[in-house]
Amino acid sequence: ALSRHEIGASRRVLGAIDEAIRASHGDAGARRDLEARLLAVLEGEGTPDSKDFACRRLSLIGSAASVPALAKLLGDERLAHLARQALERIGGAEAREAVEKELTRLEGSLRTGALHTLERLAAREAAAGAGRGPEAPRP
């Protein structure tokens, strides 16, 4: 049902997904399942609004498995910012390398945004490597 969601429609399906995310706290298997279902929306024929929602939720529960699908959105005017936010929260070498790879096809503000994301990812890696604490905890 999420793949057909549009702004202004009933939020019941969105609420059910949010509740499933809350209920999955501490359950890695349930999180992986939710992540896979959100990725299916991103990679499928979802509406722009459903993909917006999926990106926002992947910024909460996404893992390295989400990086390829999110990186593909870096050239999408509407979704690039949300994809970058999710990639920054996921972090790690996979996210950094995916953004670097996509830079070759980006121009203008999309390229500038990706460069800012690379700066934030590098700063996060440097902080973790400098012993200033672990990476930000994941919900």
PDB file of C-alpha atoms in Angstrom:
ATOM      1  CA  ALA A   1       0.000   0.000   0.000  1.00  0.00           C
ATOM      2  CA  LEU A   2       2.907   2.369   0.638  1.00  0.00           C
ATOM      3  CA  SER A   3       3.961   2.348  -3.017  1.00  0.00           C
ATOM      4  CA  ARG A   4       0.648   4.021  -3.928  1.00  0.00           C
ATOM      5  CA  HIS A   5       0.691   6.610  -1.135  1.00  0.00           C
ATOM      6  CA  GLU A   6       0.236  10.270  -1.990  1.00  0.00           C
ATOM      7  CA  ILE A   7       0.241  13.327   0.249  1.00  0.00           C
ATOM      8  CA  GLY A   8      -3.283  14.066   1.407  1.00  0.00           C
ATOM      9  CA  ALA A   9      -4.342  10.412   1.476  1.00  0.00           C
ATOM     10  CA  SER A  10      -4.974   8.497   4.683  1.00  0.00           C
ATOM     11  CA  ARG A  11      -1.883   8.187   6.848  1.00  0.00           C
ATOM     12  CA  ARG A  12      -3.004   4.825   8.230  1.00  0.00           C
ATOM     13  CA  VAL A  13      -0.424   2.856   6.219  1.00  0.00           C
ATOM     14  CA  LEU A  14       2.323   5.310   7.244  1.00  0.00           C
ATOM     15  CA  GLY A  15       1.338   4.977  10.884  1.00  0.00           C
ATOM     16  CA  ALA A  16       1.454   1.188  10.627  1.00  0.00           C
ATOM     17  CA  ILE A  17       4.981   1.363   9.209  1.00  0.00           C
ATOM     18  CA  ASP A  18       6.086   3.763  11.931  1.00  0.00           C
ATOM     19  CA  GLU A  19       4.644   1.438  14.562  1.00  0.00           C
ATOM     20  CA  ALA A  20       6.444  -1.546  13.004  1.00  0.00           C
ATOM     21  CA  ILE A  21       9.703   0.428  13.130  1.00  0.00           C
ATOM     22  CA  ARG A  22       9.156   1.243  16.816  1.00  0.00           C
ATOM     23  CA  ALA A  23       8.260  -2.376  17.572  1.00  0.00           C
ATOM     24  CA  SER A  24      11.375  -3.633  15.788  1.00  0.00           C
ATOM     25  CA  HIS A  25      13.761  -1.863  18.171  1.00  0.00           C
ATOM     26  CA  GLY A  26      16.299  -4.464  19.252  1.00  0.00           C
ATOM     27  CA  ASP A  27      15.103  -7.019  16.685  1.00  0.00           C
ATOM     28  CA  ALA A  28      17.685  -7.111  13.891  1.00  0.00           C
ATOM     29  CA  GLY A  29      15.662  -9.544  11.777  1.00  0.00           C
ATOM     30  CA  ALA A  30      12.550  -7.374  11.871  1.00  0.00           C
ATOM     31  CA  ARG A  31      14.651  -4.309  11.002  1.00  0.00           C
ATOM     32  CA  ARG A  32      16.174  -6.089   7.999  1.00  0.00           C
ATOM     33  CA  ASP A  33      12.687  -7.072   6.818  1.00  0.00           C
ATOM     34  CA  LEU A  34      11.390  -3.510   7.161  1.00  0.00           C
ATOM     35  CA  GLU A  35      14.464  -2.158   5.400  1.00  0.00           C
ATOM     36  CA  ALA A  36      13.952  -4.588   2.504  1.00  0.00           C
ATOM     37  CA  ARG A  37      10.315  -3.567   2.174  1.00  0.00           C
ATOM     38  CA  LEU A  38      11.193   0.144   2.153  1.00  0.00           C
ATOM     39  CA  LEU A  39      13.907  -0.520  -0.447  1.00  0.00           C
ATOM     40  CA  ALA A  40      11.354  -2.302  -2.629  1.00  0.00           C
ATOM     41  CA  VAL A  41       9.341   0.931  -2.688  1.00  0.00           C
ATOM     42  CA  LEU A  42      12.426   2.973  -3.650  1.00  0.00           C
ATOM     43  CA  GLU A  43      13.436   0.567  -6.390  1.00  0.00           C
ATOM     44  CA  GLY A  44       9.925  -0.078  -7.679  1.00  0.00           C
ATOM     45  CA  GLU A  45       7.117   1.932  -9.172  1.00  0.00           C
ATOM     46  CA  GLY A  46       6.320   3.885  -6.018  1.00  0.00           C
ATOM     47  CA  THR A  47       4.902   7.392  -6.123  1.00  0.00           C
ATOM     48  CA  PRO A  48       7.229  10.296  -5.388  1.00  0.00           C
ATOM     49  CA  ASP A  49       5.489  10.679  -2.012  1.00  0.00           C
ATOM     50  CA  SER A  50       5.975   7.015  -1.136  1.00  0.00           C
ATOM     51  CA  LYS A  51       9.666   7.244  -2.046  1.00  0.00           C
ATOM     52  CA  ASP A  52       9.968  10.381   0.085  1.00  0.00           C
ATOM     53  CA  PHE A  53       8.557   8.466   3.066  1.00  0.00           C
ATOM     54  CA  ALA A  54      10.803   5.455   2.400  1.00  0.00           C
ATOM     55  CA  CYS A  55      13.925   7.656   2.334  1.00  0.00           C
ATOM     56  CA  ARG A  56      12.945   9.305   5.605  1.00  0.00           C
ATOM     57  CA  ARG A  57      12.448   5.961   7.315  1.00  0.00           C
ATOM     58  CA  LEU A  58      15.630   4.489   5.856  1.00  0.00           C
ATOM     59  CA  SER A  59      17.478   7.372   7.494  1.00  0.00           C
ATOM     60  CA  LEU A  60      16.277   5.829  10.775  1.00  0.00           C
ATOM     61  CA  ILE A  61      16.737   2.107  10.132  1.00  0.00           C
ATOM     62  CA  GLY A  62      18.813   1.838   6.968  1.00  0.00           C
ATOM     63  CA  SER A  63      22.059  -0.093   6.841  1.00  0.00           C
ATOM     64  CA  ALA A  64      24.778  -0.591   4.252  1.00  0.00           C
ATOM     65  CA  ALA A  65      22.196  -2.649   2.339  1.00  0.00           C
ATOM     66  CA  SER A  66      20.309   0.598   1.612  1.00  0.00           C
ATOM     67  CA  VAL A  67      23.296   2.465   0.208  1.00  0.00           C
ATOM     68  CA  PRO A  68      23.023   1.434  -3.484  1.00  0.00           C
ATOM     69  CA  ALA A  69      19.335   2.357  -3.771  1.00  0.00           C
ATOM     70  CA  LEU A  70      19.825   5.649  -1.943  1.00  0.00           C
ATOM     71  CA  ALA A  71      22.864   6.534  -4.058  1.00  0.00           C
ATOM     72  CA  LYS A  72      20.789   6.140  -7.226  1.00  0.00           C
ATOM     73  CA  LEU A  73      18.545   8.949  -5.959  1.00  0.00           C
ATOM     74  CA  LEU A  74      21.345  11.496  -5.714  1.00  0.00           C
ATOM     75  CA  GLY A  75      20.458  12.740  -9.196  1.00  0.00           C
ATOM     76  CA  ASP A  76      16.746  13.119  -8.403  1.00  0.00           C
ATOM     77  CA  GLU A  77      15.866  16.777  -7.774  1.00  0.00           C
ATOM     78  CA  ARG A  78      13.052  15.901  -5.375  1.00  0.00           C
ATOM     79  CA  LEU A  79      14.634  13.037  -3.436  1.00  0.00           C
ATOM     80  CA  ALA A  80      18.374  13.788  -3.469  1.00  0.00           C
ATOM     81  CA  HIS A  81      18.342  15.722  -0.192  1.00  0.00           C
ATOM     82  CA  LEU A  82      16.507  12.941   1.642  1.00  0.00           C
ATOM     83  CA  ALA A  83      18.789  10.300   0.124  1.00  0.00           C
ATOM     84  CA  ARG A  84      21.854  12.269   1.251  1.00  0.00           C
ATOM     85  CA  GLN A  85      20.455  12.561   4.781  1.00  0.00           C
ATOM     86  CA  ALA A  86      19.931   8.808   4.920  1.00  0.00           C
ATOM     87  CA  LEU A  87      23.415   8.110   3.561  1.00  0.00           C
ATOM     88  CA  GLU A  88      24.945  10.448   6.138  1.00  0.00           C
ATOM     89  CA  ARG A  89      23.132   8.686   8.981  1.00  0.00           C
ATOM     90  CA  ILE A  90      24.113   5.250   7.676  1.00  0.00           C
ATOM     91  CA  GLY A  91      27.708   6.381   7.245  1.00  0.00           C
ATOM     92  CA  GLY A  92      30.675   4.126   6.653  1.00  0.00           C
ATOM     93  CA  ALA A  93      32.920   3.441   3.710  1.00  0.00           C
ATOM     94  CA  GLU A  94      30.048   2.074   1.610  1.00  0.00           C
ATOM     95  CA  ALA A  95      28.117   5.342   1.817  1.00  0.00           C
ATOM     96  CA  ARG A  96      31.195   7.470   1.137  1.00  0.00           C
ATOM     97  CA  GLU A  97      32.253   5.374  -1.862  1.00  0.00           C
ATOM     98  CA  ALA A  98      28.730   5.391  -3.316  1.00  0.00           C
ATOM     99  CA  VAL A  99      28.507   9.182  -3.121  1.00  0.00           C
ATOM    100  CA  GLU A 100      31.985   9.547  -4.647  1.00  0.00           C
ATOM    101  CA  LYS A 101      30.964   7.281  -7.524  1.00  0.00           C
ATOM    102  CA  GLU A 102      27.787   9.269  -8.211  1.00  0.00           C
ATOM    103  CA  LEU A 103      29.648  12.601  -8.272  1.00  0.00           C
ATOM    104  CA  THR A 104      30.706  12.021 -11.881  1.00  0.00           C
ATOM    105  CA  ARG A 105      27.117  12.262 -13.083  1.00  0.00           C
ATOM    106  CA  LEU A 106      25.926  15.126 -10.866  1.00  0.00           C
ATOM    107  CA  GLU A 107      25.885  18.802 -11.746  1.00  0.00           C
ATOM    108  CA  GLY A 108      24.920  22.076 -10.113  1.00  0.00           C
ATOM    109  CA  SER A 109      23.191  21.993  -6.742  1.00  0.00           C
ATOM    110  CA  LEU A 110      22.972  18.193  -6.780  1.00  0.00           C
ATOM    111  CA  ARG A 111      26.760  18.000  -7.066  1.00  0.00           C
ATOM    112  CA  THR A 112      27.209  20.641  -4.369  1.00  0.00           C
ATOM    113  CA  GLY A 113      24.899  18.710  -2.046  1.00  0.00           C
ATOM    114  CA  ALA A 114      26.809  15.491  -2.668  1.00  0.00           C
ATOM    115  CA  LEU A 115      30.099  17.254  -1.914  1.00  0.00           C
ATOM    116  CA  HIS A 116      28.680  18.490   1.385  1.00  0.00           C
ATOM    117  CA  THR A 117      27.589  14.948   2.187  1.00  0.00           C
ATOM    118  CA  LEU A 118      31.106  13.698   1.486  1.00  0.00           C
ATOM    119  CA  GLU A 119      32.475  16.327   3.883  1.00  0.00           C
ATOM    120  CA  ARG A 120      30.079  15.221   6.634  1.00  0.00           C
ATOM    121  CA  LEU A 121      30.856  11.535   6.052  1.00  0.00           C
ATOM    122  CA  ALA A 122      34.606  12.236   6.183  1.00  0.00           C
ATOM    123  CA  ALA A 123      34.237  14.287   9.374  1.00  0.00           C
ATOM    124  CA  ARG A 124      32.243  11.490  10.982  1.00  0.00           C
ATOM    125  CA  GLU A 125      34.887   8.903  10.010  1.00  0.00           C
ATOM    126  CA  ALA A 126      37.667  11.169  11.286  1.00  0.00           C
ATOM    127  CA  ALA A 127      35.891  11.727  14.600  1.00  0.00           C
ATOM    128  CA  ALA A 128      35.380   8.006  15.068  1.00  0.00           C
ATOM    129  CA  GLY A 129      39.012   7.329  14.143  1.00  0.00           C
ATOM    130  CA  ALA A 130      40.321  10.025  16.475  1.00  0.00           C
ATOM    131  CA  GLY A 131      38.760   8.345  19.467  1.00  0.00           C
ATOM    132  CA  ARG A 132      36.174  11.041  20.020  1.00  0.00           C
ATOM    133  CA  GLY A 133      33.614   8.393  20.568  1.00  0.00           C
ATOM    134  CA  PRO A 134      31.784   5.848  18.486  1.00  0.00           C
ATOM    135  CA  GLU A 135      29.689   6.720  15.522  1.00  0.00           C
ATOM    136  CA  ALA A 136      26.255   8.063  16.351  1.00  0.00           C
ATOM    137  CA  PRO A 137      24.084   5.324  17.847  1.00  0.00           C
ATOM    138  CA  ARG A 138      21.449   3.843  15.588  1.00  0.00           C
ATOM    139  CA  PRO A 139      17.880   3.631  16.857  1.00  0.00           C
TER     140      PRO A 139
END
